XYZ file of C-alpha atoms in Angstrom:
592
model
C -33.439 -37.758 110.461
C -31.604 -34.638 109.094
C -30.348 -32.074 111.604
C -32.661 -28.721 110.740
C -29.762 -26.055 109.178
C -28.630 -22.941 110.606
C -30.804 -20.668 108.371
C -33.944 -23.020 108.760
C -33.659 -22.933 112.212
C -33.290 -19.121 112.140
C -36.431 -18.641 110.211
C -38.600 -20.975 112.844
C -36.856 -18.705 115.822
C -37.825 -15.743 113.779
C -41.634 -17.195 113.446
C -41.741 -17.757 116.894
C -40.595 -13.875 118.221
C -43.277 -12.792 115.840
C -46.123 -15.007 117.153
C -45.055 -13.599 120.424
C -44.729 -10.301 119.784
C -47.998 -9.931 118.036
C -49.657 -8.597 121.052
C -46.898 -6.970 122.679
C -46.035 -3.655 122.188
C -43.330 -4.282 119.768
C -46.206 -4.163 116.819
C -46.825 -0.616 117.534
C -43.230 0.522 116.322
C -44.012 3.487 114.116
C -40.412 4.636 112.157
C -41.195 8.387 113.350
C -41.239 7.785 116.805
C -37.659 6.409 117.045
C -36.574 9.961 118.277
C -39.119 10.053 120.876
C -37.811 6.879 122.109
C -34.616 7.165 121.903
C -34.763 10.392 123.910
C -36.500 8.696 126.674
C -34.869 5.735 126.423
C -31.490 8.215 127.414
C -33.785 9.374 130.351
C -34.777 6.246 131.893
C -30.588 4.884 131.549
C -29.539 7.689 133.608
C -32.357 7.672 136.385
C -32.366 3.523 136.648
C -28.600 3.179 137.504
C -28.418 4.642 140.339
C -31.752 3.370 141.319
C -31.708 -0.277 140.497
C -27.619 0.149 142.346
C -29.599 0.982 145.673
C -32.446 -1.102 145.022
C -29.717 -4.338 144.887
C -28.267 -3.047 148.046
C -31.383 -3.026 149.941
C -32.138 -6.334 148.462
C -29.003 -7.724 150.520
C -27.606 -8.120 147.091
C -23.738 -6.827 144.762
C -24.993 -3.616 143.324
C -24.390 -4.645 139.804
C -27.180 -7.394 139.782
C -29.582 -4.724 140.095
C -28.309 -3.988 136.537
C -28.541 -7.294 135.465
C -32.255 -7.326 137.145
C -33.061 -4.395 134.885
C -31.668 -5.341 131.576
C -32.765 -9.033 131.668
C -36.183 -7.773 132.690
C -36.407 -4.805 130.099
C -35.610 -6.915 127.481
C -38.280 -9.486 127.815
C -40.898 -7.440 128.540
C -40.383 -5.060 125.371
C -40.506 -8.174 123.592
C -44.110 -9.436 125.607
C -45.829 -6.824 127.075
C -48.444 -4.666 125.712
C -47.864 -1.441 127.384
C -45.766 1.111 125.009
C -44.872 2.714 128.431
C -43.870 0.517 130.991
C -40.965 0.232 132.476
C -40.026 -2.999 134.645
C -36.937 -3.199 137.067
C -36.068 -3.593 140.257
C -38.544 -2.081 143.308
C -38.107 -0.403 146.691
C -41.271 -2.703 148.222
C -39.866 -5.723 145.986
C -36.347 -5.542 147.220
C -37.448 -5.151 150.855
C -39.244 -8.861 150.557
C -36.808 -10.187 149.376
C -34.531 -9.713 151.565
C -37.424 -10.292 154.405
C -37.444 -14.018 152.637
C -33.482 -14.806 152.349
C -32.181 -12.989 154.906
C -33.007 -15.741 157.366
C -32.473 -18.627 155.399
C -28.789 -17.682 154.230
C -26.988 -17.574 157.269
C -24.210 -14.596 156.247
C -23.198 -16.642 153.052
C -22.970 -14.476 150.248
C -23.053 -17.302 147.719
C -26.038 -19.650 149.196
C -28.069 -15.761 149.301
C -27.364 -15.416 145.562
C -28.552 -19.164 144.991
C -31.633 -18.368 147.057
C -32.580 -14.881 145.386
C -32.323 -16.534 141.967
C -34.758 -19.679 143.136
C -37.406 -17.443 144.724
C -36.793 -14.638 141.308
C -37.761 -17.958 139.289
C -40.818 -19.181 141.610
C -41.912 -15.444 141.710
C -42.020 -15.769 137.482
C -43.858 -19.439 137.298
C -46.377 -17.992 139.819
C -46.825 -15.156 137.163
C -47.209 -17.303 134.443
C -49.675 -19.542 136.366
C -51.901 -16.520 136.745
C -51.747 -16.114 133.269
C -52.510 -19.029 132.559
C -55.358 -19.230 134.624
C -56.448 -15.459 133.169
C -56.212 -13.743 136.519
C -55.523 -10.678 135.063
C -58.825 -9.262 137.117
C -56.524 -9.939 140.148
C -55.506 -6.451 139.825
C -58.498 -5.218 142.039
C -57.622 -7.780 144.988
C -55.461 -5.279 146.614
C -57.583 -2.885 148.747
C -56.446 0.368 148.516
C -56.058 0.620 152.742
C -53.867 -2.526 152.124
C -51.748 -1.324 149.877
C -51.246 2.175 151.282
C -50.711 0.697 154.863
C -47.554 -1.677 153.343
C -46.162 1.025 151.327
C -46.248 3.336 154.525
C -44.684 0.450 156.663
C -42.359 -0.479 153.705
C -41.253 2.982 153.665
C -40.080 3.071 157.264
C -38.299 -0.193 157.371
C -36.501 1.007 153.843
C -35.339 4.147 155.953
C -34.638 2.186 158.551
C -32.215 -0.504 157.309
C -30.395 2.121 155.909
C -29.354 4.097 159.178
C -26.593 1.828 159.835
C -25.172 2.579 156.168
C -25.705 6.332 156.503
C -24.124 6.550 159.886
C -21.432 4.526 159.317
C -22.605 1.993 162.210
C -22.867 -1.677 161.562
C -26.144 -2.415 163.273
C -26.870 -5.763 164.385
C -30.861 -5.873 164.846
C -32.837 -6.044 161.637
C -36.514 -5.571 162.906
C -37.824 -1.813 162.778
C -38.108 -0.983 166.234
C -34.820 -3.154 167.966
C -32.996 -1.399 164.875
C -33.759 2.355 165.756
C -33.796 1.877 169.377
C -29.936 -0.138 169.187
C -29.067 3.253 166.841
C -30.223 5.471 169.774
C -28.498 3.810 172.529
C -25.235 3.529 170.409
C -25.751 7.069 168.911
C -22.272 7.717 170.531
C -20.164 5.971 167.788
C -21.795 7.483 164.983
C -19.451 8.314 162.405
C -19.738 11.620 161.671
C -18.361 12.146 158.218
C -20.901 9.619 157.014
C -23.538 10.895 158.320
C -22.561 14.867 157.247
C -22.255 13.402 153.886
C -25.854 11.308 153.636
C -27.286 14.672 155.629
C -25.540 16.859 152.715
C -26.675 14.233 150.052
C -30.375 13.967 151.226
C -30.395 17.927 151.050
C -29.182 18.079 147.713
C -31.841 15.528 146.414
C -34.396 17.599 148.155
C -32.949 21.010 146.925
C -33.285 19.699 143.010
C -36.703 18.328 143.464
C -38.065 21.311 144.863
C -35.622 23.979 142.166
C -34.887 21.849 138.834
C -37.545 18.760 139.559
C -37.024 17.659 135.812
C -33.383 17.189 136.615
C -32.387 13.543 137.270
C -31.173 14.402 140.580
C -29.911 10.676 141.379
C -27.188 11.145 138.200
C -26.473 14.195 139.252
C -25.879 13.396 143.070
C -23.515 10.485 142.018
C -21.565 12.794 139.910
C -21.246 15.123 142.584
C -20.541 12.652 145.218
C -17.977 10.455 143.329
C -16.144 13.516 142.187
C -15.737 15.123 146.144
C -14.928 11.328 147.074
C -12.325 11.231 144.647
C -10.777 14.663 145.070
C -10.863 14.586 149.118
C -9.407 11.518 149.209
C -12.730 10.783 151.779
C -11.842 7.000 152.389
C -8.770 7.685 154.319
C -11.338 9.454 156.946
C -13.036 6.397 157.386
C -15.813 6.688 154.793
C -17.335 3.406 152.810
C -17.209 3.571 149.372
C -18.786 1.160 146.812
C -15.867 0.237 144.947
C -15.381 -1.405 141.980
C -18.140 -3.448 140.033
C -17.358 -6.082 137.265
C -17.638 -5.191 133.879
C -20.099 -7.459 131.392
C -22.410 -9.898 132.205
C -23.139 -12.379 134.591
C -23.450 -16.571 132.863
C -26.860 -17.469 132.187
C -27.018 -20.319 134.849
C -30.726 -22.383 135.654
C -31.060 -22.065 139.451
C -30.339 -25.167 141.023
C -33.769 -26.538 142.749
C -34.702 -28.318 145.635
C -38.220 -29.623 147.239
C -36.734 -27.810 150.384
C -36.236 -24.376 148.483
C -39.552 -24.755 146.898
C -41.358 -25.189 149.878
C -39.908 -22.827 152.271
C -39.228 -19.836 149.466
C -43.282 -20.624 147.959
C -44.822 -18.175 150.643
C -42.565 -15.786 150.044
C -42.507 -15.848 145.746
C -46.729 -15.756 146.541
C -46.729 -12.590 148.541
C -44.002 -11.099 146.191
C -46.709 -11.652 142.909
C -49.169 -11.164 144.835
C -48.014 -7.245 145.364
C -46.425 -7.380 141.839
C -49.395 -8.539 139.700
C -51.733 -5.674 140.369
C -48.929 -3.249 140.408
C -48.032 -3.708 137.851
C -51.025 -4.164 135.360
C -52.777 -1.395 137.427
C -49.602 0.792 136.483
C -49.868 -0.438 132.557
C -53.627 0.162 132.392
C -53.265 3.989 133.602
C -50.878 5.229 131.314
C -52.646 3.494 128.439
C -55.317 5.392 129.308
C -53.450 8.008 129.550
C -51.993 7.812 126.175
C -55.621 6.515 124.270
C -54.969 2.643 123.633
C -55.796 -0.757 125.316
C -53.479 -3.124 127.132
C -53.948 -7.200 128.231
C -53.780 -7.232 131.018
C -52.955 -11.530 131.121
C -50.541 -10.501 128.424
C -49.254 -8.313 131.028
C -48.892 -11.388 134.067
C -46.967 -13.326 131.178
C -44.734 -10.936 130.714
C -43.800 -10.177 134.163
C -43.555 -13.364 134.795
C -41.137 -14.621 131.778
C -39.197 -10.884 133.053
C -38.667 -12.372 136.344
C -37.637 -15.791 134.993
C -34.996 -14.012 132.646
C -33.777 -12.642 135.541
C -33.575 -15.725 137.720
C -31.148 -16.981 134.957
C -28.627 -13.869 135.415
C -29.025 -14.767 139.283
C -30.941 -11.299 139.676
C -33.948 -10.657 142.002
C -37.825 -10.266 141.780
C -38.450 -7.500 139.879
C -42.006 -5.639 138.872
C -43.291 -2.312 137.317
C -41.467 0.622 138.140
C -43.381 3.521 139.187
C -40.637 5.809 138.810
C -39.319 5.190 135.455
C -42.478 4.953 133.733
C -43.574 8.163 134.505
C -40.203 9.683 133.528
C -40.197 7.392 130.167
C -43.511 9.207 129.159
C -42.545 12.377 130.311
C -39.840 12.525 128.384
C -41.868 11.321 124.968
C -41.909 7.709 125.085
C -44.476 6.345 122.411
C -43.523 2.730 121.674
C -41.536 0.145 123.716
C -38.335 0.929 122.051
C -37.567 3.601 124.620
C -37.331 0.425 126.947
C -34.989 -1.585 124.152
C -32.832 1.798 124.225
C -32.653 2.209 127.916
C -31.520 -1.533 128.257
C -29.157 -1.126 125.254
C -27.433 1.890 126.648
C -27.403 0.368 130.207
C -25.726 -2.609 128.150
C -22.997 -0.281 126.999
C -22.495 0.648 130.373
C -22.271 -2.860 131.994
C -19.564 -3.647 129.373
C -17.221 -0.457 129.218
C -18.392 2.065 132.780
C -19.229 0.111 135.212
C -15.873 1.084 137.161
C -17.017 4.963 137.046
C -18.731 4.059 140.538
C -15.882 2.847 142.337
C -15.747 5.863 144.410
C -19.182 6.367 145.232
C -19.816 6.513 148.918
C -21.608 4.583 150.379
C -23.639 7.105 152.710
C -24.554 8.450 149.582
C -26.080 5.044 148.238
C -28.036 5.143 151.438
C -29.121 8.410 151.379
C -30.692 8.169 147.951
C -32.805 5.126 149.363
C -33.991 7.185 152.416
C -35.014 9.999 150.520
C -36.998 7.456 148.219
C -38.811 6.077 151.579
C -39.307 9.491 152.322
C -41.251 10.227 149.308
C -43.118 6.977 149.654
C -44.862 7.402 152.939
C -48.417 9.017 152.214
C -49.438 10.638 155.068
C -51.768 12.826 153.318
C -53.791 10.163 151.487
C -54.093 8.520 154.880
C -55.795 11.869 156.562
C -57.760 12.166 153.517
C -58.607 8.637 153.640
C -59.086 9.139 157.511
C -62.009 11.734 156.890
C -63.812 9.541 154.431
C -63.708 5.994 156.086
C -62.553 5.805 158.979
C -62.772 1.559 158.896
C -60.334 1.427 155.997
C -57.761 3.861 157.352
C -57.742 1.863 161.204
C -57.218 -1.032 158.065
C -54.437 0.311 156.659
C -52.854 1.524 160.020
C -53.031 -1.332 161.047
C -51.505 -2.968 158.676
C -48.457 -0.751 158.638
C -48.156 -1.259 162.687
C -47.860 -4.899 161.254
C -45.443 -4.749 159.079
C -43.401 -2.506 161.400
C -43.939 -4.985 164.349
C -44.089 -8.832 162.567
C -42.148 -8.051 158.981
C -43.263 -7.296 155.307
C -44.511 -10.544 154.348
C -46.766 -11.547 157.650
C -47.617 -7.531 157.478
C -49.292 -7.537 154.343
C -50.958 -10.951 154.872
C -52.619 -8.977 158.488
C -53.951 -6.427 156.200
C -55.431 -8.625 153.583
C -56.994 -10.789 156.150
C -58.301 -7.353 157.225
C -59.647 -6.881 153.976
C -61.298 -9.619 153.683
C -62.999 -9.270 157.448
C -64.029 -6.199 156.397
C -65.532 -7.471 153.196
C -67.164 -10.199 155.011
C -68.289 -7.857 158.029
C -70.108 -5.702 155.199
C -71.979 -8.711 152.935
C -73.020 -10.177 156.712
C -74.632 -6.475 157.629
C -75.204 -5.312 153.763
C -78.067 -2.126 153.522
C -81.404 -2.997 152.887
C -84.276 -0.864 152.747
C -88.267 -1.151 153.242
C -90.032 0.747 150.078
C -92.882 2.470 149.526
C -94.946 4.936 147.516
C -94.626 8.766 148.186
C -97.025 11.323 147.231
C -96.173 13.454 143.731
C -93.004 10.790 143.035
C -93.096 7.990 140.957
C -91.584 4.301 141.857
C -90.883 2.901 145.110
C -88.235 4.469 147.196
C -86.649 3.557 150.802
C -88.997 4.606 153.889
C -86.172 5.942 155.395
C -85.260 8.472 153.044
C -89.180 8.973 151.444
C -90.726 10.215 154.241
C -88.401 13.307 154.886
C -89.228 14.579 151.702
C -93.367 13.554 151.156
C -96.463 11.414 152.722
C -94.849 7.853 152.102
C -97.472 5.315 152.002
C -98.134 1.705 151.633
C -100.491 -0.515 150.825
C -102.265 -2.439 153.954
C -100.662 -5.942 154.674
C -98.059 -5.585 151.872
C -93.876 -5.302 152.627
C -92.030 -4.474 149.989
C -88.351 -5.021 150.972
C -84.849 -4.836 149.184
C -81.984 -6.218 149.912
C -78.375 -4.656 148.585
C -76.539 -7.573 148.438
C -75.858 -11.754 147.134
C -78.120 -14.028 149.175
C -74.934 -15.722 150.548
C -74.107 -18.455 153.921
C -72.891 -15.344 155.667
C -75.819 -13.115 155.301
C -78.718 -15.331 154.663
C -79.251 -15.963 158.753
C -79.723 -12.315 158.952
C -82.115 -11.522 155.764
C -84.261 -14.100 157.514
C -83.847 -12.002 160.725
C -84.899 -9.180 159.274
C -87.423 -10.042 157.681
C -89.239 -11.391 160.483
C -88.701 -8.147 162.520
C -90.928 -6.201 160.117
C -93.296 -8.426 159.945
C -93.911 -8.820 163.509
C -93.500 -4.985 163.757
C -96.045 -4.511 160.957
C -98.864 -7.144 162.528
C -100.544 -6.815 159.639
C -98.416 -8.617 156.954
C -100.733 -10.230 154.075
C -97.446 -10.188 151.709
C -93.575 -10.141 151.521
C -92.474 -8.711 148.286
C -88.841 -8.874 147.968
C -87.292 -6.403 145.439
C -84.286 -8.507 144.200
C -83.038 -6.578 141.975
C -79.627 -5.959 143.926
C -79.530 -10.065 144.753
C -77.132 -10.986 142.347
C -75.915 -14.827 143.474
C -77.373 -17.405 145.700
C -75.938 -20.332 147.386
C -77.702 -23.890 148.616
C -77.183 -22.345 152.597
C -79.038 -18.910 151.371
C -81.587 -21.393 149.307
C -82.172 -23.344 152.458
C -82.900 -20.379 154.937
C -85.134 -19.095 152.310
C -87.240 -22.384 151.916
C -87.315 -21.731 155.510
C -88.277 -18.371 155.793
C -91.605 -19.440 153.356
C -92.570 -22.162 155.511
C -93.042 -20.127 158.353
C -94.712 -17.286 156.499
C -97.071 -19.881 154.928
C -97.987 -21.060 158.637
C -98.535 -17.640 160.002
C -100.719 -17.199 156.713
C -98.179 -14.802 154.746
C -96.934 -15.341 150.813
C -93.559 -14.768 149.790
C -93.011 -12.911 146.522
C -90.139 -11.586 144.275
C -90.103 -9.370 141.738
C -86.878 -7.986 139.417
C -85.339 -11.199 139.930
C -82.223 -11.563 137.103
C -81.449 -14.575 135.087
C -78.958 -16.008 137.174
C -80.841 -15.904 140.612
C -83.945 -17.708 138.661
C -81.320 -19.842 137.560
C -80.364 -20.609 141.150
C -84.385 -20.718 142.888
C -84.687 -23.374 140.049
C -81.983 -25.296 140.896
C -82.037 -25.190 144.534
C -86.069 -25.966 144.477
C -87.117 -22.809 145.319
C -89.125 -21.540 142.229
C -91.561 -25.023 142.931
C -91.475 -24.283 146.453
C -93.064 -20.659 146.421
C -95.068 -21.578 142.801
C -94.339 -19.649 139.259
C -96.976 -17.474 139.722
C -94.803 -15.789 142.772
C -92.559 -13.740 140.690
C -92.775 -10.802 139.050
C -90.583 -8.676 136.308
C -91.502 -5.690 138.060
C -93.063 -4.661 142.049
C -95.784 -2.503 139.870
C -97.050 -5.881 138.320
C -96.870 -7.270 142.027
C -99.117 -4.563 143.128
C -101.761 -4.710 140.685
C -102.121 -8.405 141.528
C -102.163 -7.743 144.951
C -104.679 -5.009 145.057
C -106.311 -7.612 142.141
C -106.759 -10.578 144.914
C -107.348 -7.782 147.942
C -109.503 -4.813 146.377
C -110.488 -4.090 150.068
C -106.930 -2.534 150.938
C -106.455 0.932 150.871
C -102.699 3.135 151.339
C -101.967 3.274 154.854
C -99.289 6.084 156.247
C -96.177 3.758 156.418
C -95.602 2.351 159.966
C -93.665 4.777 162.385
C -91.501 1.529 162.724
C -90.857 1.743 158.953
C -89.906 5.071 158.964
C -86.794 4.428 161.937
C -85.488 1.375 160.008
C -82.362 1.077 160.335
C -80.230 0.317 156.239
C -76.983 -1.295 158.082
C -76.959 -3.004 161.179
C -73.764 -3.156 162.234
């Protein structure tokens, strides 16, 4: 068979970018916004250099493969993605897992740690893509807020912490939060104390700008200013660190080389990296399309993280995700299409190729110093306070998952605190609210006892219950509707009928099914009838299924409780309203 020829195989390259890009943001290219983007694109070059430098340094890795991080991932996902905004790169939370992940498993060998990085980079991608695959893109919302701001708090402090030994010129042996500050203290007597004027002087300058010229990009400007002093005092014959030289182009594109071994031990980690990634990052992409009036995919959004991350793995960079940062900045500064992102890359391109020896004499206090301001900035303790005064449950949550990753490390930390999460969530559909109705005088409807009588005469009708429960008839909750049930009827005494207003019952499983074929067949024996009314389509779906529609007989449900009571006054026209039991009226809508 003939070969395909250069030019055919060109076009069917060609065809493929375009099927690709058809979603992405790359089809909203509009010729007049090339200035815009170009502008920005300038913006986010100069304020990603110096970041993704510091962000490689706290990922244990050569500052220039932060750059390669960037670029690779910049240029896939303006190809991919369908935000016009979003910038990807590398991360302050990212970096800090992995190095939690490789640390361990390199044993001080800078080569097998670069090996390592690029296998759990290409796991962290696949994972992506799975998700994609599988149309997770509603993962987004697994993240609990109390979560999330509990690991950036905790992330934030062991950022600031692994970079004392950097800013202080010490080379500190511990790497857990509280050995490392406690070993600084007790050695606090061989601080060097050049380094640590100049990361004091550095940290005030970066504080100084934000709070003066906050439009500034005060990173640039504090390497200019700091590489320029370094090079004029001569500061390295005092004893100070500097960065020195970084090579100039690009790395080899090189598949990392896999083993069952790798896979297995690096899987946990590459999970907990997407799993804080994922709904970062789409979370990030959906606000600023709303910001700026259009519509993003968010599975388009997985796949191009993911095949980001992968490009990466091949220039043996390091998980990378949304950046925060530098998408703000890119729309601030005009951004409108995803070229802004192809001009950043381009120009940090240039600068890969012919500057990347202008940071030779950074120092490296000053590296540190920009990373400790950044933790700085990150911990929230406002939003906790805040968060403090509204729910108390999800801020102990999120403290506690910060104490975590403080005391056990960022991966187990942010598994405590989604465990948490899902106690908590467990705790609440176990103990959901519920609510006895009734009738109140001069208001229409049915309304919960507990709140009706404050306001009016709440009645009911004599031997009728009309409960409500606020939750999915699930395993973990089923025990107690039962429960509850059979507390107000043996608090009533009276009970001729249990109308259950299932509106709010949105699911039911076979366990819930069973305790509710229970629940009739001791009401039938003590002479009672089970009823529902507002039941949806699914959860008369589900009584079919599970037997329970034949059990209790069609003529037991109702589309509304108003068509319930005429058929109960209908069969017992000697009832009249009754004042709603003083029981009733102290019912309690959560039990703990």
């Amino acid at each position: 068979m003939a070969k395909p020829s250069a030019s055919a195989a060109s076009r069917q390259v060609l065809r493929l970018l375009q099927q690709l890009s058809q979603q992405s943001g790359l089809a909203k290219i509009r010729r007049e916004y090339l200035a815009d983007d170009l502008g920005a694109g300038i913006s986010v070059c100069v304020v990603l250099i110096p970041a993704c430098v510091a962000y490689a340094d706290l990922a244990g890795m050569p500052a220039q493969y932060g750059l390669y991080t960037a670029l690779a991932g910049m240029l896939v996902y303006a190809l991919l993605g369908s935000s016009r905004q979003l910038i990807v790169g590398p991360d302050a939370a990212l970096a800090l897992l992995v190095a939690a992940a490789i640390t361990p498993l390199a044993n001080g060998n800078p080569a097998q740690y670069l090996m390592l990085s690029s296998v759990l980079t290409l796991l962290v991608g696949v994972l992506m893509l799975i998700a994609a695959k599988a149309r997770l893109g509603a993962m987004a919302d697994l993240l609990s807020k109390p979560v999330l701001l509990g690991f950036m708090n905790g992330a934030a402090l062991i950022l600031i912490a692994s970079q004392l030994g950097k800013w202080t010129g010490l080379s500190l042996h511990e790497s857990a939060f509280f050995p490392r500050v406690l070993e600084l203290i007790t050695r606090h007597e061989q601080i060097h104390a050049t380094s640590l004027i100049i990361g004091l002087l550095s940290i005030l300058f970066l504080a100084l700008l934000r709070e003066l010229q906050p439009r500034l990009p005060a990173a640039i400007l504090l390497f200019i200013v700091a590489i320029s002093g370094a090079y004029l005092l001569d500061i390295a014959e005092h004893g100070v660190a500097l960065l020195g030289d970084l090579p100039k182009g690009l790395p080899d594109l090189a598949w990392p080389a896999l083993s069952l071994a790798q896979i297995t031990t690096l899987l946990p980690a590459a999970a907990g990296i997407a799993l804080l990634a994922m709904p970062e990052g789409i979370l990030l992409a959906r606000a600023f399309a709303q910001k700026n009036h259009y519509e993003i995919a968010p599975n388009r959004e997985l796949m191009a993280l993911g095949l980001a991350n992968v490009a990466a793995s091949l220039w043996q960079g390091f998980a990378l995700g949304a950046s925060q940062s530098r998408t703000a900045i890119n729309d601030a500064a005009g951004g409108k299409s995803v070229m802004s992102g192809l001009f950043a890359a381009l120009l940090l391109l240039l600068f890969l190729l012919f500057l990347s020896g202008s940071l030779r004499y950074l120092p490296v206090t000053t590296l540190s110093a920009l990373l400790i301001f950044a933790g700085l900035n990150l911990i929230e303790v406002r939003t906790w306070v805040e968060m403090y005064r509204l729910d108390r449950t999800a801020a102990i949550f999120s403290l506690i998952t910060t104490a975590g990753v403080l005391i056990v490390g960022v991966l187990p930390g942010i598994i405590v605190g989604i465990l948490l999460s899902l106690a908590y969530l467990i705790q609440f559909m176990a103990r959901p609210f519920d609510a006895v109705l009734c009738s109140v005088a001069g208001r229409k409807g049915f309304h919960d006892v507990a709140e009706a009588h404050l306001s009016g005469e709440s009645r009911y009708l004599q031997g009728l219950l009309v409960y409500r429960f606020y939750a999915p008839l699930l395993f973990a909750n089923s025990s107690y509707f039962v429960d509850r049930i059979s507390q107000l009827v043996a608090e009533d005494g009276d009970t001729r009928w249990v109308l259950i207003d299932a509106q709010a019952i949105t699911f039911l499983d076979v366990t819930a099914a069973e305790q509710l074929l229970t629940l009739n067949r001791l009401l039938e024996e003590a002479g009672i009838d089970l009823k529902f009314a507002r039941c949806n389509r699914p959860l008369r779906e589900a009584f079919d299924r599970y037997g329970v529609t034949s059990a209790l007989g069609a003529d037991s449900f109702f589309a509304h409780v108003h068509d319930a009571l005429a058929q109960y006054k209908l069969l017992h026209p000697d009832v009249a309203p009754e004042l709603v039991s003083a029981a009733w009226n102290g019912v309690d809508r959560r039990l703990g």
